Structures are given as structure tokens and as C-alpha cells.
Amino acid sequence: MVLIHRITDILESLGVDPSTMTNGDLDVFSPVTGEILASVATDTPAAVTEKISAAQLAFREWRSVPAPRRGELVRLLGEKLRAHKDALGALVTIECGKILTEGLGEVQEMIDICDFAVGLSRQLYGLTIASERPGHRMSEYWLPIGPVGVISAFNFPVAVWSWNAAVALVCGNTVIWKPSEKTPLTAIACQQLFLSAAAEFGDAPKNLSTLIIGDGSIGAKLVSNRGVPLISATGSTEMGRKVGPVVAERFGRSILELGGNNGFIVCPSANLDMALTATVFGAVGTAGQRCTSTRRLFVHDSIYREFLSRLKKAYASISIGDPMNSENLVGPLIDSDAFNAMQTALRNASQAGGKVHGGERVHESKFPDAYYVRPALVEMGSQKQSVQTETFAPVLYVYSYSDFADVLSLHNDVPQGLSSAIFTNNLSEAENFISPLGSDCGIANINIGTSGAEIGGAFGGEKDTGGGRESGSDAWKGYMRRLTSTTNYSTELPLAQGVRFTLSED
Ligand code: NAD
């Protein structure tokens, strides 16, 4: 299979000229075949500084455009995405390896967040608050904050930008996007779609949304620049540990969306058919490369043997291969580093007493430069050090439990806190799971697996996941500055808390 010709057609249909991508210094590989798709030019540190200045200039204009009018630009972006969904979805699949239905689903998520942000553009409301002083009105307003730096990971190469950009733009901000160095083509295509939406919009300032291509070192230039008041960074906890302190040191604001280590509890009353499908999709979907992938499974000991045997059968039936072929449920890992990390995790689990099923490389002779693996199940016995870190690959650690309180504490006994799930038809267990005694994650689902969030809710997690929230609900408030204002419409000047300050002018 050679993808280079296919990619040329796809890029052209997205308005990108492929001939501009042959002489750059960053080679872009497809995980599907391992072939080089393009060589794109990276930005220099000086170019980053220039783009930040340009984004600040654009912000000065954009902040005073009425929010519903700003929403019109995002509506047009959503229309462009609708019209190009098939091409962009295919490009996502070719560049990051997720199966085509998930590539298309990722673009649908972009369309959904655009729709959400358009509605939001008429709802950026503040409170009026009762003043303690007579003849006074107190209220709060939400105002644009400035250029927003968006750093994104390879596994959601386009959706993460749209979650941030659609909301940030209606909030009156400009956007500077540093995508993963592993997936610059999808970013270049999105930028092109954005530019064509901006052209249709008519009077949008230049450089409303700009792109920076490069690795973490070029991302670091964005992170340290005081001209970018908000950094929204999605990626590993390791990356967040570097980015968070740099932004905090300059008193900037950050939204950190970092790694997960997501647990899934199957209780005796669960619908096991539903639990099985949700477990398998959660653990092997996107080849285990979602921040919300299911990584730890806790099954009640009364159903453990039955569930494990069904799980093994389901795993044996999973077809692995070309993600463009709709018969395959699992595509490739992103690269050899991901494969090596998976093998190390399986070795460590095995040394810690785990029984490993699967995990081996497949299709090696057909695709010597691509990394397809059979998803692995590991019967762990008890939770060990080896499961405390996130391995970004399809590895599912399986445990049995007998006591509900014990499984809750075992579930929470990892550094990360992104997503979690319980399958039960017992009301008490379900309510406990989402109570203060339950899951300590940002997402806790009942009879739904750990992965596949909707855009309407706020997305993010606690602890080493970074605490950030993006997408729906009131996450937009993270993209604005809050201003509290009190107006005195009386003829007196009473001070708060009854403080007296009387001037004598004789
Ligand atoms: P990564 O941490 O290797 O890279 C993510 C991004 O950070 C890339 O664009 C990279 O260039 C940039 N980066 C790295 N160091 C930087 C620095 N010092 N300053 C600025 N930018 C820097 O992650 P990855 O391998 O691309 O993605 C996988 C990880 O992302 C997993 O841990 C996954 O759980 C996490 N993730 C989290 C979410 C979430 O919403 N919580 C979503 C998707 C992925």
C-alpha cells in the first residue's frame, strides 16, 4: 500500500498545495505504512515571536467585534468542516492511524463544538450580585483574555484544536496552535479551512488563528512568552510538568489536559453484554491511544471467570490492520517508540507476577516500518507499581474484587484522574461511584465506558491529569477574564463593611 498519491489528492481537496511540503526539515510519517508522507518546514524561535506579536495585534481588533458576530466566523468554520469531513477524516486516519470511523468521528466532534460555540456566542453571560450598599448595582462581566496558545497531542490531531479554538474565538481571543510534530499535515489542512472560513466572513482581522510547526522545543517558546496569557496544553503528564511551572512562573493561566490511567468496574448486577462491548472499545479503540482509554478493569469475583473468558474470546476475534479498511477495529501504534513502551510495560507486568495474553507485533512482514500489535490483556492479581504509569498502547490490566469499598480505593490508587466507569444496575453502587466517596476522576460514567466523551460536558481530569477543563458546560470561563464592577447610582458614598471615612473640608 502506498499512501503518498492518495494524500496528494486529499490535501488538494482540502485546499493545501502538496508541492509546498516536499523540502521541509520535518519528515511526516504515516503510522499506517511507515512511509514518509511529506517534509514540512518548521518555525524558528524568531518566527514564533513574530506570530505572537501578530496574534496580539489581531486581538486588539477581534476583542471589540460583538460576540454573536464572532460566532458567525465559527459557524462558517463548522460549515467548512461539514463540507470536508470525508477528506479531513481520511487525513486524520492516514496521519495518526486511528480507524476511519474514528477519524470521521473526530471531525464530527469538531463540527459539534463549532455548533456549541455558535450558541455560546450569544450566552457569554455574567451574574448580577446583591450589593450590601443602597443605590448600588454589582455585576460581573466576562471579557476576552488575549492570544491563546494551544498545544496538542498526536492522538486527537484536530479535535483538540477545535475544542479550544471554537470557544476561544467566540470569547474574543486569538489562537496560536502548536500541533504535535507527528501530525502537522492535519493541522495545516485545518488552518487552510479556517482561512477559507475567514475569507468568507469578510472583515476578520489577519492572524486570528495561526499555526506553529515544530517539536516541544518550539512549543516551549510559546509557553514562556508573556504575550500569551493562556496556554492550553494537551499531552503527557511529563509535558505538563514542564509547561505548568513555566506558565505559573510568569503568572499566566494554563489549562492542562494530561495523561489518564482509566479504571472500569464491573459489578455483579451489570449487563455483561454491554460491559463487554464497552470494555473492548475502551481498551482497544484507537489502538489504546486515547487519553480516556480503559487501562484497568475491576470485575467482581462472582462473575470474574465468566467475564474474563468472554473478554479473551472477544480479543481473539478483533481484526487488526489497515485502518482505512472498515473490517479492522484496531489500526497501528503511532511509531516504534510506542511499540517499545508497550513491550516494556508488558515485561514489567510479567515480572510483577501478571499473566500476559497478546501484545505481540503483527503484520511485520507486510508492514516492516509500521507497528501493528495484538491488544494485550494482563491478569494482574493485585495492583502493582507497574500499573501506576500510563502506557499509551492497548494494554488492559484485569483484577477481581470482592468488596465494593475496597475496589473504589483501588480504583483511585493511581496518580492520574481523568476518566472512569462503573457498570451496575445497583442504585447504591452507582450513586456511591459519583459521590464524594467514589471516583476521584474528572469523568465518572455509569453504564458507559471510559472513552468517547460528548462535547457538551466539560472535559478533563484531576491529579496528574492536570485539572484543566475544555469543551462544553462552562469551560468557556477559562478562556475569559472575569471583571467585577459596582455602580453607585445614589447620591451618597457609603463604603463597604460600614467603614467610615469623613472628610472635613473647612
Ligand atoms: P506529548 O506530551 O509527547 O506531546 C504533546 C504536545 O506537547 C506535542 O505537541 C509536543 O510537541 C508538545 N510538547 C512537548 N514538550 C513540550 C514543552 N516543553 N513545551 C511545549 N510543548 C511541548 O504527548 P503525545 O505523545 O503527543 O500524546 C499522548 C499523551 O497525551 C498521552 O499521555 C495522553 O493521555 C495525552 N492526552 C491527553 C488528553 C486529555 O485531554 N487529557 C487528550 C489527548 C492526549
XYZ file of C-alpha atoms and ligand atoms in Angstrom:
550
model
C 0.000 0.000 0.000
C 1.400 3.397 -0.943
C -0.364 6.386 0.546
C 1.600 9.225 -0.988
C -0.646 9.529 -4.087
C -3.755 9.324 -2.003
C -2.524 12.003 0.347
C -1.812 14.340 -2.570
C -5.458 14.172 -3.672
C -6.721 14.581 -0.121
C -4.517 17.604 0.582
C -5.570 19.253 -2.672
C -9.228 18.719 -1.872
C -8.612 20.459 1.469
C -7.036 23.444 -0.288
C -3.428 22.569 0.595
C -0.760 22.587 -2.117
C 1.249 19.351 -1.635
C 4.212 20.757 -3.589
C 4.906 23.097 -0.647
C 5.585 20.090 1.529
C 8.489 18.361 -0.102
C 11.569 20.247 1.064
C 10.959 20.989 4.739
C 13.057 19.882 7.681
C 10.334 17.816 9.412
C 9.527 14.439 7.870
C 5.949 13.318 8.413
C 5.391 9.549 8.592
C 2.193 7.602 8.250
C 1.860 5.011 11.020
C -0.296 3.007 8.577
C 2.643 2.054 6.350
C 5.638 3.787 7.905
C 6.243 5.737 4.689
C 7.204 9.405 4.593
C 4.168 11.424 3.502
C 5.714 14.883 3.347
C 8.525 17.072 4.643
C 7.211 20.290 6.140
C 9.034 23.426 7.191
C 9.275 24.117 10.918
C 9.116 27.524 12.580
C 12.154 29.214 14.088
C 12.042 30.814 17.556
C 12.061 34.229 15.844
C 9.028 33.239 13.764
C 7.211 32.193 16.940
C 7.835 35.624 18.463
C 6.559 37.289 15.285
C 3.423 35.155 15.218
C 2.712 36.012 18.850
C 3.036 39.746 18.072
C 0.719 39.319 15.077
C -1.818 37.470 17.260
C -1.710 40.342 19.778
C -2.414 42.862 17.027
C -5.319 40.782 15.740
C -6.642 40.503 19.307
C -6.898 44.294 19.579
C -9.445 44.262 16.755
C -11.210 40.999 17.439
C -11.992 41.718 21.107
C -14.380 44.510 20.147
C -16.273 42.573 17.464
C -19.660 41.646 19.038
C -19.600 38.048 20.267
C -22.547 36.859 18.096
C -20.678 38.199 15.052
C -17.580 36.296 16.208
C -19.867 33.269 16.379
C -20.629 33.734 12.681
C -16.977 33.021 11.854
C -17.102 29.827 13.891
C -20.359 28.878 12.141
C -18.594 29.238 8.804
C -15.690 27.122 10.086
C -18.234 24.432 11.049
C -19.670 24.591 7.512
C -16.196 24.114 6.008
C -15.663 21.115 8.265
C -19.021 19.635 7.252
C -18.152 20.029 3.578
C -14.681 18.484 4.026
C -15.476 15.867 6.650
C -14.605 12.872 4.469
C -11.264 14.264 3.312
C -10.173 15.540 6.718
C -11.328 12.325 8.420
C -9.268 10.270 5.950
C -6.251 12.506 6.542
C -6.593 12.008 10.315
C -6.598 8.247 9.726
C -3.578 8.326 7.447
C -1.574 10.638 9.685
C -2.340 9.215 13.134
C -3.560 5.697 12.348
C -6.989 5.608 14.012
C -9.615 3.601 12.096
C -11.588 5.598 9.534
C -14.848 5.659 11.504
C -12.908 7.248 14.379
C -11.171 9.669 12.001
C -14.586 10.778 10.751
C -15.881 10.847 14.329
C -13.069 13.206 15.258
C -14.128 15.641 12.521
C -17.755 15.303 13.667
C -16.568 16.333 17.128
C -15.098 19.477 15.548
C -18.400 20.239 13.847
C -20.250 19.680 17.126
C -18.003 22.057 19.074
C -18.435 24.712 16.371
C -22.226 24.408 16.737
C -21.856 24.612 20.510
C -19.618 27.695 20.286
C -22.018 29.471 17.921
C -24.776 29.119 20.545
C -22.320 30.138 23.223
C -21.542 33.339 21.350
C -24.958 34.627 22.499
C -24.608 33.323 26.046
C -21.390 34.749 27.488
C -23.313 35.931 30.483
C -22.309 37.165 33.921
C -24.150 37.462 37.224
C -25.724 40.407 38.953
C -24.943 40.189 42.633
C -26.838 41.788 45.533
C -24.868 44.757 46.825
C -24.771 45.455 50.558
C -24.904 49.230 49.817
C -28.132 51.112 48.999
C -28.365 52.527 45.481
C -25.619 50.241 44.171
C -25.549 47.590 41.472
C -22.859 44.910 41.401
C -22.283 42.652 38.437
C -19.632 40.594 36.754
C -18.607 40.585 33.126
C -16.590 38.150 31.089
C -14.080 39.775 28.780
C -11.625 38.448 26.192
C -8.252 37.486 27.642
C -5.812 37.693 24.693
C -3.966 35.250 22.440
C -4.481 31.626 23.498
C -1.630 29.164 22.909
C -2.914 25.692 22.050
C -0.525 22.730 22.247
C -1.978 19.430 21.086
C -1.094 15.726 21.132
C -0.852 13.347 18.168
C -3.807 11.152 19.093
C -6.522 13.785 18.602
C -4.662 15.780 15.985
C -7.547 18.099 15.061
C -10.364 17.862 17.638
C -8.321 19.333 20.481
C -7.555 22.428 18.417
C -11.232 22.877 17.616
C -12.331 22.478 21.259
C -10.004 25.311 22.128
C -10.208 27.459 19.012
C -14.006 27.489 18.568
C -14.550 28.526 22.178
C -11.572 30.909 22.352
C -12.630 32.712 19.156
C -16.216 33.367 20.254
C -14.791 34.570 23.579
C -12.927 37.256 21.602
C -9.440 35.749 21.734
C -6.960 34.906 19.031
C -5.371 31.464 18.768
C -1.822 30.227 18.159
C -1.698 26.458 17.619
C 1.335 24.223 18.049
C 0.167 20.764 16.940
C 2.102 17.557 17.586
C 5.219 17.283 15.435
C 3.876 13.832 14.494
C 0.704 15.242 12.899
C 1.388 18.594 11.192
C -0.488 17.776 7.955
C -3.921 17.654 9.548
C -3.081 20.940 11.295
C -2.056 22.583 8.020
C -5.319 21.379 6.470
C -7.364 22.819 9.374
C -5.537 26.118 9.053
C -6.479 26.202 5.367
C -10.145 25.539 6.197
C -10.018 28.260 8.830
C -8.545 30.738 6.335
C -11.251 29.959 3.816
C -13.943 30.474 6.524
C -12.275 33.788 7.473
C -12.245 34.898 3.815
C -15.973 34.194 3.568
C -16.569 36.028 6.852
C -15.170 39.122 5.173
C -13.758 41.506 7.738
C -11.854 39.190 10.079
C -8.500 40.590 11.204
C -5.440 38.842 9.808
C -3.710 36.269 12.033
C -6.776 35.451 14.110
C -5.629 31.851 14.202
C -2.044 30.939 13.370
C -0.010 27.774 13.248
C 3.421 26.975 14.639
C 5.116 23.842 13.348
C 7.830 22.155 15.393
C 8.605 19.939 18.337
C 8.463 20.539 22.076
C 11.377 22.988 21.957
C 9.407 25.319 19.669
C 6.290 24.792 21.811
C 8.391 25.923 24.787
C 8.884 29.330 23.082
C 5.122 29.777 23.027
C 4.782 28.645 26.636
C 7.364 31.071 28.051
C 6.122 34.158 26.170
C 4.289 36.662 28.398
C 2.317 37.829 25.355
C 0.261 34.631 25.555
C -1.867 34.908 28.713
C -3.420 31.456 28.386
C -1.733 28.188 27.437
C -3.993 25.203 26.834
C -1.705 22.177 26.645
C -2.785 18.629 25.865
C -0.330 15.758 26.092
C 1.581 13.594 28.535
C 1.914 14.334 32.231
C 5.657 14.612 31.559
C 4.970 17.509 29.167
C 2.584 19.138 31.660
C 5.236 19.018 34.369
C 7.453 21.174 32.146
C 4.762 23.512 30.798
C 2.794 24.136 34.022
C 5.657 25.668 36.081
C 6.857 27.875 33.189
C 3.384 29.389 32.745
C 2.891 29.731 36.514
C 6.273 31.442 36.911
C 5.101 34.279 34.641
C 1.626 34.306 36.312
C -0.025 33.109 33.112
C -3.033 30.823 33.107
C -2.867 27.233 31.954
C -5.404 24.587 31.062
C -3.594 21.259 31.365
C -5.123 18.158 29.766
C -2.659 15.372 30.546
C -2.402 11.595 30.794
C -5.004 9.197 32.155
C -4.991 5.744 33.750
C -8.643 4.981 33.496
C -10.452 2.368 35.574
C -13.624 0.409 34.788
C -15.596 -1.508 37.436
C -17.955 -4.360 36.535
C -20.384 -5.170 39.346
C -22.417 -8.371 39.805
C -25.681 -6.754 38.629
C -24.130 -5.328 35.432
C -25.467 -6.048 31.961
C -22.443 -8.074 30.905
C -23.091 -7.780 27.164
C -22.960 -4.003 27.420
C -19.990 -4.114 29.795
C -18.075 -6.369 27.407
C -18.507 -4.137 24.360
C -17.708 -1.029 26.398
C -14.572 -2.627 27.841
C -13.262 -3.775 24.479
C -13.994 -0.457 22.729
C -12.454 1.445 25.644
C -9.307 -0.675 25.784
C -8.525 -1.350 22.120
C -10.233 1.582 20.337
C -7.690 3.962 18.760
C -5.213 1.100 19.495
C -5.325 2.110 23.173
C -4.069 5.585 22.283
C -6.800 7.724 23.820
C -6.252 9.683 26.996
C -9.536 8.082 28.103
C -8.644 4.508 27.017
C -9.614 1.860 29.552
C -6.413 0.676 31.231
C -7.566 -1.080 34.438
C -10.557 -3.403 34.715
C -12.008 -4.499 38.069
C -14.517 -7.355 37.883
C -16.466 -8.713 40.847
C -15.183 -12.167 41.733
C -18.655 -13.749 41.324
C -18.511 -13.004 37.572
C -14.752 -12.720 37.047
C -14.126 -16.091 35.353
C -17.122 -15.756 33.031
C -16.289 -12.166 32.085
C -12.582 -12.855 31.565
C -13.320 -15.809 29.324
C -15.713 -13.694 27.197
C -13.135 -10.930 27.086
C -10.427 -13.286 25.853
C -12.751 -14.579 23.128
C -13.617 -11.030 22.087
C -9.927 -10.099 21.979
C -9.170 -13.148 19.835
C -11.795 -12.042 17.298
C -10.538 -8.470 16.888
C -9.259 -7.739 13.398
C -6.094 -5.659 13.316
C -4.751 -3.938 10.215
C -5.163 -1.156 7.675
C -7.332 1.450 9.444
C -8.884 2.509 6.114
C -10.440 -0.977 5.811
C -13.763 -0.952 7.680
C -13.360 -4.588 8.735
C -10.476 -3.688 11.020
C -11.174 -2.464 14.547
C -7.574 -1.780 15.517
C -5.047 0.189 13.492
C -1.346 0.751 14.128
C 0.522 2.332 17.020
C 1.914 5.742 16.184
C 5.585 4.647 15.986
C 8.347 2.331 17.185
C 8.710 4.246 20.480
C 5.082 3.453 21.287
C 5.684 -0.210 20.439
C 8.804 -0.357 22.637
C 6.976 1.334 25.535
C 4.218 -1.281 25.258
C 6.700 -4.163 25.288
C 8.485 -2.694 28.329
C 5.166 -2.321 30.175
C 4.253 -5.935 29.426
C 7.680 -7.175 30.580
C 7.365 -5.189 33.819
C 3.844 -6.505 34.422
C 5.014 -10.032 33.810
C 7.944 -9.599 36.215
C 5.476 -8.262 38.800
C 3.505 -11.523 38.549
C 0.992 -10.563 35.838
C -0.168 -13.137 33.281
C 0.072 -11.554 29.832
C -2.173 -12.530 26.900
C -1.402 -10.952 23.497
C 0.729 -7.867 22.980
C 2.812 -9.243 20.106
C 3.566 -7.420 16.871
C 1.508 -8.470 13.835
C 1.773 -7.828 10.062
C 5.508 -7.221 10.463
C 6.399 -8.761 7.111
C 3.675 -6.801 5.300
C 4.456 -3.503 7.055
C 8.072 -3.657 8.278
C 8.046 0.073 9.103
C 4.646 0.184 10.794
C 3.733 -1.115 14.247
C 0.578 -3.174 14.476
C 0.054 -5.075 17.743
C -2.398 -7.548 19.163
C -4.059 -5.796 22.126
C -2.897 -7.245 25.439
C -4.821 -8.427 28.477
C -2.878 -8.799 31.712
C -4.313 -10.719 34.674
C -2.662 -8.788 37.480
C -3.791 -10.349 40.766
C -3.217 -7.117 42.662
C -2.444 -3.540 41.634
C 1.310 -3.118 41.399
C 3.765 -0.312 40.780
C 3.865 -1.272 37.096
C 0.298 -0.040 36.548
C 0.832 3.380 38.106
C 2.053 4.935 34.861
C 0.136 5.398 31.627
C 1.335 3.229 28.745
C -0.105 4.719 25.571
C -0.953 1.396 23.912
C -3.672 -1.282 24.114
C -2.763 -2.879 27.456
C -5.627 -3.740 29.817
C -4.784 -4.834 33.378
C -7.534 -7.041 34.812
C -8.335 -7.595 38.503
C -11.034 -9.309 40.512
C -12.545 -7.713 43.595
C -14.901 -8.790 46.345
C -15.654 -5.667 48.388
C -17.126 -2.506 46.860
C -15.371 -0.059 49.209
C -12.045 -1.793 48.522
C -12.482 -1.574 44.749
C -13.219 2.140 44.993
C -9.993 2.784 46.868
C -8.029 0.526 44.493
C -9.591 2.371 41.568
C -8.432 5.742 42.931
C -4.974 4.495 43.909
C -3.147 5.833 40.826
C -1.640 9.288 40.269
C -3.907 10.157 37.322
C -7.611 11.113 37.492
C -9.112 11.506 34.036
C -11.935 9.072 33.227
C -13.685 6.193 34.999
C -16.665 3.902 34.533
C -18.899 1.577 36.508
C -21.301 -0.993 35.095
C -24.021 -1.791 37.602
C -27.776 -1.887 37.988
C -27.469 -1.394 41.729
C -28.526 2.163 42.573
C -26.413 2.347 45.698
C -23.221 1.353 43.849
C -23.950 3.762 41.010
C -24.628 6.704 43.340
C -21.629 5.895 45.512
C -19.412 5.925 42.435
C -20.270 9.554 41.683
C -20.438 10.639 45.342
C -17.601 12.251 47.326
C -16.625 8.705 48.361
C -16.437 7.466 44.779
C -14.305 8.012 41.707
C -11.776 10.846 42.058
C -11.682 11.491 38.295
C -12.975 14.388 36.199
C -15.237 11.964 34.320
C -17.219 9.179 36.022
C -19.656 7.264 33.808
C -22.414 4.840 34.752
C -23.107 2.054 32.248
C -20.962 3.862 29.665
C -17.278 3.117 29.112
C -14.364 5.424 29.890
C -13.770 6.751 26.370
C -15.866 8.697 23.881
C -16.928 11.885 25.670
C -19.543 14.246 24.226
C -18.590 17.872 23.630
C -21.470 19.251 25.737
C -19.779 18.393 29.039
C -16.601 19.894 30.458
C -13.721 17.565 29.611
C -10.657 17.000 31.793
C -9.351 15.355 34.913
C -7.771 15.715 38.319
C -4.401 14.919 39.938
C -1.643 14.194 37.384
C -4.166 14.730 34.583
C -3.628 18.423 35.277
C -7.022 19.768 36.472
C -7.904 21.561 33.201
C -11.369 21.628 31.659
C -12.171 22.168 27.978
C -15.083 21.913 25.587
C -18.644 22.229 26.946
C -20.514 23.264 30.105
C -18.932 26.461 31.496
C -15.372 25.600 30.406
C -15.536 28.828 28.324
C -14.942 30.790 31.523
C -11.368 29.505 31.479
C -10.875 31.442 28.217
C -12.044 34.814 29.533
C -11.122 37.252 32.256
C -13.716 37.981 34.912
C -14.388 41.604 35.751
C -16.423 42.589 38.786
C -17.938 46.069 38.597
C -20.026 48.033 41.093
C -22.027 51.113 40.048
C -23.261 53.682 42.543
C -26.479 55.320 41.318
C -27.226 57.029 44.658
C -26.083 60.454 45.882
C -24.215 59.015 48.879
C -20.827 57.328 49.004
C -21.204 54.541 51.573
C -18.103 52.360 51.982
C -18.236 48.579 52.109
C -18.274 46.842 55.502
C -19.612 50.089 57.103
C -16.173 51.709 57.090
C -16.394 55.461 57.903
C -14.145 57.965 56.122
C -15.498 61.501 56.506
C -13.506 64.360 55.035
C -13.692 67.739 56.731
C -13.145 70.500 54.198
C -13.202 73.608 56.460
P 3.458 14.567 24.271
O 3.429 15.024 25.683
O 4.646 13.827 23.798
O 3.285 15.833 23.279
C 2.137 16.636 23.331
C 2.455 18.002 22.764
O 3.302 18.711 23.674
C 3.213 17.980 21.434
O 2.702 18.975 20.599
C 4.638 18.293 21.851
O 5.426 18.845 20.831
C 4.391 19.291 22.962
N 5.478 19.500 23.926
C 6.299 18.583 24.462
N 7.146 19.177 25.345
C 6.830 20.482 25.364
C 7.341 21.619 26.067
N 8.345 21.519 26.940
N 6.768 22.816 25.847
C 5.746 22.948 24.977
N 5.237 21.913 24.270
C 5.762 20.686 24.465
O 2.128 13.687 24.048
P 1.718 12.774 22.810
O 2.568 11.554 22.770
O 1.587 13.588 21.575
O 0.222 12.362 23.236
C -0.074 11.360 24.133
C -0.325 11.889 25.529
O -1.305 12.930 25.509
C -0.882 10.837 26.459
O -0.284 10.967 27.720
C -2.368 11.166 26.524
O -3.020 10.684 27.682
C -2.314 12.656 26.492
N -3.584 13.229 26.043
C -4.364 13.831 26.970
C -5.599 14.337 26.603
C -6.507 14.967 27.624
O -7.439 15.662 27.199
N -6.299 14.796 28.915
C -6.027 14.235 25.270
C -5.187 13.627 24.337
C -3.958 13.121 24.749
